[in-house]
mmCIF file of C-alpha atoms and ligand atoms in Angstrom:
data_model
loop_
_atom_site.group_PDB
_atom_site.id
_atom_site.type_symbol
_atom_site.label_atom_id
_atom_site.label_comp_id
_atom_site.label_asym_id
_atom_site.label_seq_id
_atom_site.Cartn_x
_atom_site.Cartn_y
_atom_site.Cartn_z
ATOM 1 C CA MET A 1 -10.484 -23.954 1.914
ATOM 2 C CA ALA A 2 -7.431 -23.473 -0.308
ATOM 3 C CA VAL A 3 -6.710 -19.966 0.819
ATOM 4 C CA ASP A 4 -7.917 -18.279 3.918
ATOM 5 C CA TYR A 5 -7.551 -14.567 4.619
ATOM 6 C CA THR A 6 -7.514 -13.304 8.189
ATOM 7 C CA PRO A 7 -7.715 -9.534 8.699
ATOM 8 C CA LEU A 8 -5.566 -8.669 11.716
ATOM 9 C CA HIS A 9 -5.678 -4.906 12.079
ATOM 10 C CA VAL A 10 -7.074 -1.926 10.172
ATOM 11 C CA ALA A 11 -5.161 1.356 10.441
ATOM 12 C CA ALA A 12 -6.686 3.974 12.715
ATOM 13 C CA GLU A 13 -6.506 6.420 9.806
ATOM 14 C CA GLY A 14 -7.437 5.419 6.235
ATOM 15 C CA SER A 15 -7.903 1.900 4.867
ATOM 16 C CA ALA A 16 -4.454 0.283 5.249
ATOM 17 C CA ARG A 17 -4.762 -3.147 6.842
ATOM 18 C CA LEU A 18 -2.654 -5.957 8.218
ATOM 19 C CA GLY A 19 -3.612 -9.528 7.523
ATOM 20 C CA ARG A 20 -2.487 -13.059 6.842
ATOM 21 C CA ILE A 21 -3.189 -15.281 3.851
ATOM 22 C CA SER A 22 -2.898 -18.991 4.632
ATOM 23 C CA THR A 23 -2.208 -21.361 1.742
ATOM 24 C CA PRO A 24 -1.354 -25.073 1.520
ATOM 25 C CA HIS A 25 2.327 -24.023 1.130
ATOM 26 C CA GLY A 26 2.556 -21.562 4.015
ATOM 27 C CA SER A 27 1.237 -18.186 4.983
ATOM 28 C CA ILE A 28 1.830 -14.675 3.671
ATOM 29 C CA ALA A 29 1.916 -11.607 5.924
ATOM 30 C CA THR A 30 0.017 -8.832 4.141
ATOM 31 C CA PRO A 31 0.339 -6.248 2.697
ATOM 32 C CA ALA A 32 2.873 -8.212 0.636
ATOM 33 C CA PHE A 33 4.911 -7.777 -2.513
ATOM 34 C CA ALA A 34 5.462 -10.837 -4.736
ATOM 35 C CA PRO A 35 8.649 -11.021 -6.837
ATOM 36 C CA VAL A 36 7.949 -12.179 -10.395
ATOM 37 C CA GLY A 37 9.451 -15.435 -11.639
ATOM 38 C CA THR A 38 8.228 -15.191 -15.225
ATOM 39 C CA GLN A 39 9.606 -18.540 -16.400
ATOM 40 C CA ALA A 40 9.503 -20.292 -12.994
ATOM 41 C CA THR A 41 12.603 -18.401 -11.883
ATOM 42 C CA VAL A 42 13.123 -14.915 -10.507
ATOM 43 C CA LYS A 43 15.826 -13.829 -12.931
ATOM 44 C CA ALA A 44 19.369 -14.054 -11.494
ATOM 45 C CA LEU A 45 18.255 -15.510 -8.126
ATOM 46 C CA ASP A 46 17.557 -18.960 -6.726
ATOM 47 C CA PRO A 47 14.854 -19.966 -4.233
ATOM 48 C CA ARG A 48 17.348 -19.860 -1.345
ATOM 49 C CA ASP A 49 18.015 -16.185 -2.116
ATOM 50 C CA LEU A 50 14.259 -15.504 -2.172
ATOM 51 C CA ALA A 51 13.786 -17.167 1.203
ATOM 52 C CA GLU A 52 16.707 -15.186 2.663
ATOM 53 C CA LEU A 53 15.192 -11.979 1.289
ATOM 54 C CA GLY A 54 11.981 -12.832 3.137
ATOM 55 C CA ALA A 55 9.789 -13.268 0.056
ATOM 56 C CA GLU A 56 6.647 -15.180 1.019
ATOM 57 C CA LEU A 57 4.911 -15.349 -2.362
ATOM 58 C CA VAL A 58 6.348 -15.778 -5.858
ATOM 59 C CA LEU A 59 4.488 -15.207 -9.096
ATOM 60 C CA ALA A 60 4.953 -17.276 -12.251
ATOM 61 C CA ASN A 61 3.508 -16.644 -15.716
ATOM 62 C CA THR A 62 1.086 -19.126 -17.222
ATOM 63 C CA TYR A 63 1.589 -17.918 -20.800
ATOM 64 C CA HIS A 64 5.355 -18.478 -20.719
ATOM 65 C CA LEU A 65 5.243 -21.836 -18.912
ATOM 66 C CA TYR A 66 2.446 -23.156 -21.129
ATOM 67 C CA LEU A 67 4.546 -22.394 -24.223
ATOM 68 C CA ARG A 68 7.824 -23.562 -22.663
ATOM 69 C CA PRO A 69 8.390 -26.163 -21.219
ATOM 70 C CA GLY A 70 4.627 -26.958 -21.308
ATOM 71 C CA ALA A 71 2.209 -27.343 -18.404
ATOM 72 C CA ASP A 72 2.303 -31.143 -18.737
ATOM 73 C CA VAL A 73 6.074 -31.161 -18.198
ATOM 74 C CA VAL A 74 5.707 -29.002 -15.076
ATOM 75 C CA ALA A 75 2.923 -31.283 -13.785
ATOM 76 C CA GLU A 76 5.090 -34.395 -14.309
ATOM 77 C CA MET A 77 7.909 -32.721 -12.371
ATOM 78 C CA GLY A 78 5.714 -32.219 -9.314
ATOM 79 C CA GLY A 79 4.027 -28.960 -10.265
ATOM 80 C CA LEU A 80 5.689 -25.565 -9.970
ATOM 81 C CA HIS A 81 6.729 -26.073 -6.339
ATOM 82 C CA GLY A 82 8.696 -29.218 -7.150
ATOM 83 C CA PHE A 83 9.862 -28.050 -10.574
ATOM 84 C CA MET A 84 11.386 -24.751 -9.440
ATOM 85 C CA GLY A 85 12.359 -25.871 -5.944
ATOM 86 C CA TRP A 86 10.313 -23.243 -4.119
ATOM 87 C CA ALA A 87 8.314 -24.662 -1.219
ATOM 88 C CA GLY A 88 6.407 -21.465 -0.373
ATOM 89 C CA PRO A 89 3.201 -20.007 -1.797
ATOM 90 C CA ILE A 90 3.025 -19.423 -5.567
ATOM 91 C CA LEU A 91 0.587 -17.403 -7.653
ATOM 92 C CA THR A 92 0.084 -17.840 -11.393
ATOM 93 C CA ASP A 93 -1.596 -15.295 -13.632
ATOM 94 C CA SER A 94 -4.025 -16.416 -16.322
ATOM 95 C CA GLY A 95 -1.729 -15.693 -19.237
ATOM 96 C CA GLY A 96 -4.236 -13.187 -20.573
ATOM 97 C CA PHE A 97 -2.039 -10.147 -20.079
ATOM 98 C CA GLN A 98 0.895 -11.732 -21.949
ATOM 99 C CA VAL A 99 -1.372 -12.819 -24.800
ATOM 100 C CA TYR A 100 -2.364 -9.171 -25.219
ATOM 101 C CA SER A 101 1.119 -7.726 -24.756
ATOM 102 C CA LEU A 102 3.479 -10.352 -26.210
ATOM 103 C CA ALA A 103 1.766 -12.778 -28.559
ATOM 104 C CA ASP A 104 1.526 -12.201 -32.285
ATOM 105 C CA ARG A 105 -1.692 -11.851 -34.278
ATOM 106 C CA ARG A 106 -4.210 -12.450 -31.526
ATOM 107 C CA GLN A 107 -7.937 -12.684 -32.210
ATOM 108 C CA VAL A 108 -10.362 -12.371 -29.323
ATOM 109 C CA SER A 109 -13.835 -13.883 -29.561
ATOM 110 C CA ASP A 110 -16.484 -14.641 -26.952
ATOM 111 C CA ASP A 111 -15.086 -18.142 -26.700
ATOM 112 C CA GLY A 112 -11.476 -17.149 -25.999
ATOM 113 C CA VAL A 113 -8.261 -15.837 -27.538
ATOM 114 C CA LEU A 114 -6.517 -17.244 -30.587
ATOM 115 C CA PHE A 115 -2.849 -16.237 -30.770
ATOM 116 C CA ARG A 116 0.539 -17.135 -32.150
ATOM 117 C CA SER A 117 3.480 -17.876 -29.882
ATOM 118 C CA HIS A 118 6.107 -15.112 -29.732
ATOM 119 C CA ILE A 119 8.708 -17.921 -29.585
ATOM 120 C CA ASP A 120 7.996 -19.998 -32.686
ATOM 121 C CA GLY A 121 4.836 -18.615 -34.286
ATOM 122 C CA SER A 122 2.790 -21.735 -33.441
ATOM 123 C CA GLN A 123 -0.958 -21.162 -33.036
ATOM 124 C CA HIS A 124 -2.760 -21.586 -29.692
ATOM 125 C CA HIS A 125 -6.221 -21.022 -28.281
ATOM 126 C CA PHE A 126 -6.843 -19.900 -24.692
ATOM 127 C CA THR A 127 -10.363 -20.342 -23.361
ATOM 128 C CA PRO A 128 -11.414 -19.798 -19.738
ATOM 129 C CA GLU A 129 -11.611 -23.579 -19.282
ATOM 130 C CA LYS A 130 -8.215 -24.196 -20.841
ATOM 131 C CA VAL A 131 -6.506 -21.512 -18.752
ATOM 132 C CA VAL A 132 -7.889 -22.998 -15.527
ATOM 133 C CA GLY A 133 -6.766 -26.461 -16.695
ATOM 134 C CA ILE A 134 -3.228 -25.197 -17.397
ATOM 135 C CA GLN A 135 -3.058 -23.510 -13.977
ATOM 136 C CA GLU A 136 -4.281 -26.713 -12.321
ATOM 137 C CA GLN A 137 -1.388 -28.542 -13.993
ATOM 138 C CA LEU A 138 1.076 -25.855 -12.885
ATOM 139 C CA GLY A 139 -0.292 -26.207 -9.350
ATOM 140 C CA ALA A 140 0.107 -22.708 -7.840
ATOM 141 C CA ASP A 141 -1.748 -21.867 -4.606
ATOM 142 C CA ILE A 142 -3.471 -18.816 -6.069
ATOM 143 C CA ILE A 143 -4.677 -18.857 -9.681
ATOM 144 C CA MET A 144 -6.390 -16.268 -11.862
ATOM 145 C CA CYS A 145 -9.412 -16.103 -14.144
ATOM 146 C CA LEU A 146 -8.881 -15.355 -17.833
ATOM 147 C CA ASP A 147 -9.717 -11.715 -18.497
ATOM 148 C CA GLU A 148 -9.537 -9.369 -21.447
ATOM 149 C CA CYS A 149 -7.274 -6.352 -21.001
ATOM 150 C CA ALA A 150 -8.624 -3.507 -23.111
ATOM 151 C CA VAL A 151 -7.001 -0.169 -23.960
ATOM 152 C CA PRO A 152 -7.924 1.551 -20.674
ATOM 153 C CA ASP A 153 -9.416 4.764 -22.124
ATOM 154 C CA ASP A 154 -11.378 3.337 -25.082
ATOM 155 C CA ARG A 155 -14.812 3.116 -23.473
ATOM 156 C CA ALA A 156 -16.586 1.094 -26.172
ATOM 157 C CA TYR A 157 -13.813 -1.518 -26.174
ATOM 158 C CA VAL A 158 -13.583 -1.558 -22.364
ATOM 159 C CA GLU A 159 -17.348 -2.271 -22.120
ATOM 160 C CA LEU A 160 -17.137 -5.111 -24.611
ATOM 161 C CA ALA A 161 -14.058 -6.567 -22.873
ATOM 162 C CA LEU A 162 -15.751 -6.249 -19.491
ATOM 163 C CA ALA A 163 -18.798 -8.232 -20.595
ATOM 164 C CA ARG A 164 -16.479 -10.961 -21.853
ATOM 165 C CA THR A 165 -14.348 -10.887 -18.698
ATOM 166 C CA HIS A 166 -17.483 -11.458 -16.606
ATOM 167 C CA VAL A 167 -18.744 -14.392 -18.668
ATOM 168 C CA TRP A 168 -15.213 -15.838 -18.612
ATOM 169 C CA ALA A 169 -15.060 -15.451 -14.815
ATOM 170 C CA GLU A 170 -18.212 -17.600 -14.504
ATOM 171 C CA ARG A 171 -16.778 -20.161 -16.913
ATOM 172 C CA CYS A 172 -13.464 -20.262 -15.015
ATOM 173 C CA ARG A 173 -15.298 -20.940 -11.757
ATOM 174 C CA ALA A 174 -17.309 -23.714 -13.344
ATOM 175 C CA ALA A 175 -14.151 -25.249 -14.838
ATOM 176 C CA GLN A 176 -12.197 -25.445 -11.581
ATOM 177 C CA THR A 177 -11.700 -29.011 -10.321
ATOM 178 C CA ARG A 178 -8.962 -28.658 -7.681
ATOM 179 C CA SER A 179 -10.062 -27.578 -4.218
ATOM 180 C CA ASP A 180 -6.536 -26.783 -2.970
ATOM 181 C CA GLN A 181 -6.139 -23.747 -5.232
ATOM 182 C CA ALA A 182 -7.839 -20.379 -4.762
ATOM 183 C CA LEU A 183 -9.215 -18.882 -7.974
ATOM 184 C CA PHE A 184 -9.326 -15.067 -7.876
ATOM 185 C CA GLY A 185 -11.688 -12.959 -9.976
ATOM 186 C CA ILE A 186 -10.170 -10.000 -11.852
ATOM 187 C CA ILE A 187 -11.908 -6.630 -11.817
ATOM 188 C CA GLN A 188 -11.531 -4.673 -15.059
ATOM 189 C CA GLY A 189 -13.231 -1.520 -16.334
ATOM 190 C CA GLY A 190 -10.373 0.629 -17.627
ATOM 191 C CA VAL A 191 -10.363 4.157 -16.257
ATOM 192 C CA PHE A 192 -14.162 4.424 -15.998
ATOM 193 C CA ALA A 193 -15.569 4.647 -12.485
ATOM 194 C CA ASP A 194 -18.993 3.193 -13.337
ATOM 195 C CA LEU A 195 -17.450 0.235 -15.206
ATOM 196 C CA ARG A 196 -15.029 -0.509 -12.351
ATOM 197 C CA LEU A 197 -17.996 -0.544 -9.960
ATOM 198 C CA ARG A 198 -20.049 -2.717 -12.286
ATOM 199 C CA SER A 199 -17.171 -5.167 -12.511
ATOM 200 C CA ALA A 200 -16.560 -5.267 -8.759
ATOM 201 C CA ASP A 201 -20.280 -5.781 -8.061
ATOM 202 C CA PHE A 202 -20.575 -8.587 -10.567
ATOM 203 C CA LEU A 203 -17.496 -10.473 -9.384
ATOM 204 C CA VAL A 204 -18.300 -10.047 -5.686
ATOM 205 C CA GLY A 205 -21.671 -11.611 -6.550
ATOM 206 C CA LEU A 206 -19.802 -14.729 -7.725
ATOM 207 C CA ASP A 207 -18.114 -14.951 -4.291
ATOM 208 C CA PHE A 208 -14.469 -15.552 -5.195
ATOM 209 C CA PRO A 209 -11.925 -16.315 -2.427
ATOM 210 C CA GLY A 210 -9.997 -13.187 -3.489
ATOM 211 C CA TYR A 211 -10.207 -10.260 -5.888
ATOM 212 C CA ALA A 212 -7.575 -8.902 -8.233
ATOM 213 C CA ILE A 213 -7.701 -5.448 -9.742
ATOM 214 C CA GLY A 214 -6.363 -5.670 -13.291
ATOM 215 C CA GLY A 215 -5.861 -3.343 -16.217
ATOM 216 C CA LEU A 216 -4.175 -0.600 -14.185
ATOM 217 C CA SER A 217 -0.592 0.668 -14.385
ATOM 218 C CA VAL A 218 -0.785 0.112 -18.150
ATOM 219 C CA GLY A 219 -0.142 3.678 -19.285
ATOM 220 C CA GLU A 220 -2.752 5.782 -17.468
ATOM 221 C CA SER A 221 -1.633 8.505 -15.039
ATOM 222 C CA LYS A 222 -0.940 7.602 -11.447
ATOM 223 C CA ALA A 223 -3.681 9.977 -10.309
ATOM 224 C CA LEU A 224 -6.209 8.051 -12.389
ATOM 225 C CA MET A 225 -4.973 4.706 -11.067
ATOM 226 C CA TYR A 226 -5.385 5.882 -7.459
ATOM 227 C CA GLU A 227 -8.857 7.207 -8.309
ATOM 228 C CA MET A 228 -9.876 3.792 -9.658
ATOM 229 C CA LEU A 229 -8.650 2.192 -6.418
ATOM 230 C CA ASP A 230 -10.598 4.741 -4.364
ATOM 231 C CA ILE A 231 -13.733 3.641 -6.204
ATOM 232 C CA THR A 232 -13.137 -0.105 -6.349
ATOM 233 C CA VAL A 233 -11.661 -1.205 -3.032
ATOM 234 C CA PRO A 234 -14.502 0.003 -0.758
ATOM 235 C CA VAL A 235 -17.007 -2.311 -2.464
ATOM 236 C CA LEU A 236 -14.832 -5.412 -1.968
ATOM 237 C CA PRO A 237 -15.570 -7.685 1.007
ATOM 238 C CA ALA A 238 -13.346 -7.066 4.048
ATOM 239 C CA ASP A 239 -12.743 -10.783 4.618
ATOM 240 C CA LYS A 240 -11.158 -11.472 1.211
ATOM 241 C CA PRO A 241 -7.670 -10.522 -0.029
ATOM 242 C CA ARG A 242 -7.303 -7.734 -2.618
ATOM 243 C CA TYR A 243 -4.547 -7.946 -5.189
ATOM 244 C CA LEU A 244 -3.368 -5.045 -7.353
ATOM 245 C CA MET A 245 -1.781 -6.674 -10.397
ATOM 246 C CA GLY A 246 1.442 -5.470 -12.011
ATOM 247 C CA VAL A 247 2.148 -2.647 -9.581
ATOM 248 C CA GLY A 248 5.483 -2.301 -7.792
ATOM 249 C CA ALA A 249 6.850 1.266 -7.764
ATOM 250 C CA PRO A 250 7.504 2.222 -4.112
ATOM 251 C CA GLU A 251 5.075 5.161 -4.212
ATOM 252 C CA ASP A 252 2.359 2.923 -5.702
ATOM 253 C CA LEU A 253 2.853 0.308 -2.989
ATOM 254 C CA LEU A 254 2.319 3.003 -0.356
ATOM 255 C CA GLU A 255 -0.700 4.491 -2.131
ATOM 256 C CA GLY A 256 -2.163 1.038 -2.765
ATOM 257 C CA VAL A 257 -1.727 -0.034 0.859
ATOM 258 C CA ALA A 258 -3.298 3.246 1.998
ATOM 259 C CA ARG A 259 -6.377 2.283 -0.035
ATOM 260 C CA GLY A 260 -6.639 -1.234 1.407
ATOM 261 C CA ILE A 261 -4.657 -3.373 -1.076
ATOM 262 C CA ASP A 262 -3.099 -6.576 0.358
ATOM 263 C CA LEU A 263 -1.024 -8.009 -2.518
ATOM 264 C CA PHE A 264 1.184 -6.600 -5.262
ATOM 265 C CA ASP A 265 3.477 -8.053 -7.917
ATOM 266 C CA CYS A 266 5.701 -6.408 -10.484
ATOM 267 C CA VAL A 267 8.759 -7.051 -12.658
ATOM 268 C CA LEU A 268 9.954 -3.500 -11.909
ATOM 269 C CA PRO A 269 12.560 -4.207 -9.163
ATOM 270 C CA THR A 270 14.156 -7.123 -11.035
ATOM 271 C CA ARG A 271 14.024 -5.465 -14.464
ATOM 272 C CA LEU A 272 15.480 -2.198 -13.135
ATOM 273 C CA ALA A 273 18.213 -4.163 -11.372
ATOM 274 C CA ARG A 274 19.334 -5.753 -14.638
ATOM 275 C CA ASN A 275 19.535 -2.240 -16.082
ATOM 276 C CA ALA A 276 21.801 -1.107 -13.199
ATOM 277 C CA SER A 277 19.017 1.055 -11.759
ATOM 278 C CA LEU A 278 18.899 0.636 -7.984
ATOM 279 C CA PHE A 279 16.353 1.802 -5.436
ATOM 280 C CA THR A 280 17.374 4.030 -2.561
ATOM 281 C CA ARG A 281 15.279 5.979 -0.071
ATOM 282 C CA HIS A 282 16.184 9.067 -2.128
ATOM 283 C CA GLY A 283 15.147 7.679 -5.502
ATOM 284 C CA ARG A 284 16.814 5.479 -8.098
ATOM 285 C CA LEU A 285 20.559 5.440 -8.632
ATOM 286 C CA ASN A 286 22.228 4.253 -11.832
ATOM 287 C CA VAL A 287 25.303 2.382 -10.760
ATOM 288 C CA ARG A 288 26.841 2.490 -14.255
ATOM 289 C CA ASN A 289 27.461 6.226 -13.880
ATOM 290 C CA ALA A 290 31.095 7.327 -14.087
ATOM 291 C CA ALA A 291 30.590 9.174 -10.806
ATOM 292 C CA TRP A 292 30.802 5.836 -8.953
ATOM 293 C CA ALA A 293 34.051 4.589 -10.543
ATOM 294 C CA ARG A 294 35.949 5.165 -7.298
ATOM 295 C CA ALA A 295 33.045 5.182 -4.829
ATOM 296 C CA PRO A 296 33.917 2.945 -1.860
ATOM 297 C CA GLY A 297 30.494 3.197 -0.204
ATOM 298 C CA ALA A 298 27.551 0.807 -0.576
ATOM 299 C CA ILE A 299 24.564 1.489 -2.826
ATOM 300 C CA ASP A 300 22.721 2.486 0.324
ATOM 301 C CA GLU A 301 24.647 2.765 3.606
ATOM 302 C CA ASP A 302 21.471 2.070 5.578
ATOM 303 C CA CYS A 303 20.517 -1.048 3.597
ATOM 304 C CA ALA A 304 21.005 -4.403 5.340
ATOM 305 C CA CYS A 305 21.015 -6.532 2.165
ATOM 306 C CA TYR A 306 23.883 -8.875 1.272
ATOM 307 C CA THR A 307 24.982 -6.604 -1.586
ATOM 308 C CA CYS A 308 25.182 -3.438 0.518
ATOM 309 C CA ARG A 309 26.875 -5.199 3.421
ATOM 310 C CA ASN A 310 29.669 -6.538 1.223
ATOM 311 C CA PHE A 311 30.206 -4.545 -1.976
ATOM 312 C CA SER A 312 30.974 -0.986 -3.068
ATOM 313 C CA ARG A 313 29.333 1.088 -5.769
ATOM 314 C CA ALA A 314 32.680 0.982 -7.580
ATOM 315 C CA TYR A 315 32.620 -2.829 -7.646
ATOM 316 C CA LEU A 316 29.016 -3.002 -8.862
ATOM 317 C CA ARG A 317 29.773 -0.429 -11.567
ATOM 318 C CA HIS A 318 32.761 -2.518 -12.651
ATOM 319 C CA LEU A 319 30.629 -5.694 -12.832
ATOM 320 C CA PHE A 320 28.036 -3.952 -15.008
ATOM 321 C CA LYS A 321 30.654 -2.359 -17.278
ATOM 322 C CA ALA A 322 32.389 -5.728 -17.684
ATOM 323 C CA GLY A 323 29.100 -7.557 -18.345
ATOM 324 C CA GLU A 324 29.699 -9.935 -15.439
ATOM 325 C CA LEU A 325 26.756 -12.156 -14.415
ATOM 326 C CA LEU A 326 27.249 -11.298 -10.736
ATOM 327 C CA ALA A 327 26.087 -7.751 -11.520
ATOM 328 C CA TYR A 328 22.543 -8.996 -12.170
ATOM 329 C CA ARG A 329 22.467 -11.095 -9.044
ATOM 330 C CA LEU A 330 23.796 -8.454 -6.637
ATOM 331 C CA ALA A 331 21.607 -5.697 -8.110
ATOM 332 C CA THR A 332 18.506 -7.912 -7.996
ATOM 333 C CA ILE A 333 19.178 -8.866 -4.376
ATOM 334 C CA HIS A 334 19.370 -5.177 -3.447
ATOM 335 C CA ASN A 335 16.238 -4.069 -5.321
ATOM 336 C CA LEU A 336 14.111 -6.935 -4.031
ATOM 337 C CA HIS A 337 15.394 -6.371 -0.510
ATOM 338 C CA PHE A 338 14.453 -2.699 -0.828
ATOM 339 C CA LEU A 339 10.814 -3.495 -1.716
ATOM 340 C CA LEU A 340 10.451 -6.411 0.704
ATOM 341 C CA GLN A 341 11.921 -4.280 3.515
ATOM 342 C CA LEU A 342 9.555 -1.467 2.552
ATOM 343 C CA MET A 343 6.647 -3.916 2.946
ATOM 344 C CA ARG A 344 7.974 -5.050 6.356
ATOM 345 C CA ASP A 345 8.238 -1.395 7.429
ATOM 346 C CA ILE A 346 4.722 -0.757 6.129
ATOM 347 C CA ARG A 347 3.329 -3.709 8.091
ATOM 348 C CA GLN A 348 5.132 -2.589 11.208
ATOM 349 C CA ALA A 349 3.749 0.942 10.794
ATOM 350 C CA ILE A 350 0.178 -0.293 10.278
ATOM 351 C CA GLY A 351 0.485 -2.397 13.421
ATOM 352 C CA ALA A 352 1.728 0.602 15.373
ATOM 353 C CA ASP A 353 -0.951 2.877 13.866
ATOM 354 C CA THR A 354 1.718 5.121 12.372
ATOM 355 C CA PHE A 355 1.231 4.224 8.699
ATOM 356 C CA ALA A 356 -0.036 7.652 7.569
ATOM 357 C CA ALA A 357 3.040 9.359 9.055
ATOM 358 C CA PHE A 358 5.355 6.644 7.669
ATOM 359 C CA LYS A 359 3.935 7.121 4.176
ATOM 360 C CA GLN A 360 4.262 10.882 4.336
ATOM 361 C CA GLU A 361 7.841 10.661 5.580
ATOM 362 C CA PHE A 362 8.843 8.155 2.867
ATOM 363 C CA LEU A 363 7.259 10.139 0.043
ATOM 364 C CA ALA A 364 8.843 13.396 1.267
ATOM 365 C CA HIS A 365 12.282 11.960 0.398
ATOM 366 C CA TYR A 366 11.452 9.758 -2.576
ATOM 367 C CA PRO A 367 11.390 11.490 -5.991
ATOM 368 C CA ILE A 368 8.667 9.971 -8.172
ATOM 369 C CA VAL A 369 9.372 9.289 -11.840
ATOM 370 C CA PRO A 370 6.983 11.632 -13.722
ATOM 371 C CA ASP A 371 4.129 10.152 -15.815
ATOM 372 C CA GLU A 372 5.702 11.447 -19.086
ATOM 373 C CA VAL A 373 9.032 9.731 -18.418
ATOM 374 C CA ARG A 374 7.261 6.476 -17.498
ATOM 375 C CA ALA A 375 5.301 6.666 -20.762
ATOM 376 C CA GLN A 376 8.523 7.169 -22.778
ATOM 377 C CA ASN A 377 10.204 4.214 -21.062
ATOM 378 C CA ARG A 378 7.145 2.064 -21.763
ATOM 379 C CA ASP A 379 7.194 3.042 -25.462
ATOM 380 C CA LYS A 380 10.897 2.203 -25.715
ATOM 381 C CA ARG A 381 10.277 -1.200 -24.121
ATOM 382 C CA MET A 382 7.390 -2.011 -26.450
ATOM 383 C CA THR A 383 9.458 -0.981 -29.503
ATOM 384 C CA ARG A 384 12.337 -3.225 -28.408
ATOM 385 C CA ARG A 385 9.909 -6.079 -27.849
ATOM 386 C CA ARG A 386 8.466 -5.782 -31.351
ATOM 387 C CA GLN A 387 11.912 -5.789 -32.966
HETATM 388 ZN ZN1 LIG F 401 21.122 -3.146 -0.391
#
């Protein structure tokens, strides 16, 4: 068994649960947050930093690594673990999401996705079989089925994409040759309750070693995302891990855990860090602001991270204003520490049966970025990406 999930404790109230995922490269205490190392590196950090931060799972992107340096290069260098010098558990996505969000001129058919590289315009074809083959070369502990991410509120398209995702899930299973990797199925269905249920039922029928919930946090409201989780998670088997893909805002981690999610990943903490936006218990703080020019205090006086123990807001602001590389590193250390510490606190609270109170207390002090502002930020990002 490549990956084994052991449920350890379910909260007295609600569905939050403690567990452990064992993999050939070590175990992961869940609920867990996985930092994203898009190109086999978590931007601005090295694996020693990640270990010191207490990260137990790192995600890498199949699409990017397939295009550059190539899955065969990674395989020759000992797979991702050897190549990037990270000995702990690794998860790779299928590349599907990046094909839909990054690649140029993609064409989806029942067989797979034809697309052009965003790097050099070269043409490539991803099929379920090919994507499993690439992930076998990359060698992560947890790998993903190829899925089709539809516009979440276009019902006709979501239904078509769902049918394809299901056939592709069967083909991915059949294509798998390595027994030391766990292949997770991905539940889709947009924002439609009946389609989410149909997808969960179908994939559970295929008996995957874990289930991912995809196609959420892609522009729909938070209320709708939580509603989809309320519908989906209860039909998933209790003895398999549940992974909510691409979700990493603190409030979403708490709401996801409350609904029984075990794994999360997101570029949010690292991307925000590079934009000088830092998490605190009282919301995000932009350290570029003139207000901090002479601020001797840490980003967060209560934070135990390396950055907060050693550097002032004034120094971080200076590094960002001067474009110094250390700015990215120190900010990323703080933001990842914030989320990884939040997950440790969450696990501790579940164990002590105080999770509901912990969640309420955290959310009482943490201002949530409104849906409209998130949508504007997303639009700005997509526009920049297309330019
Ligand atoms: Zn800190």
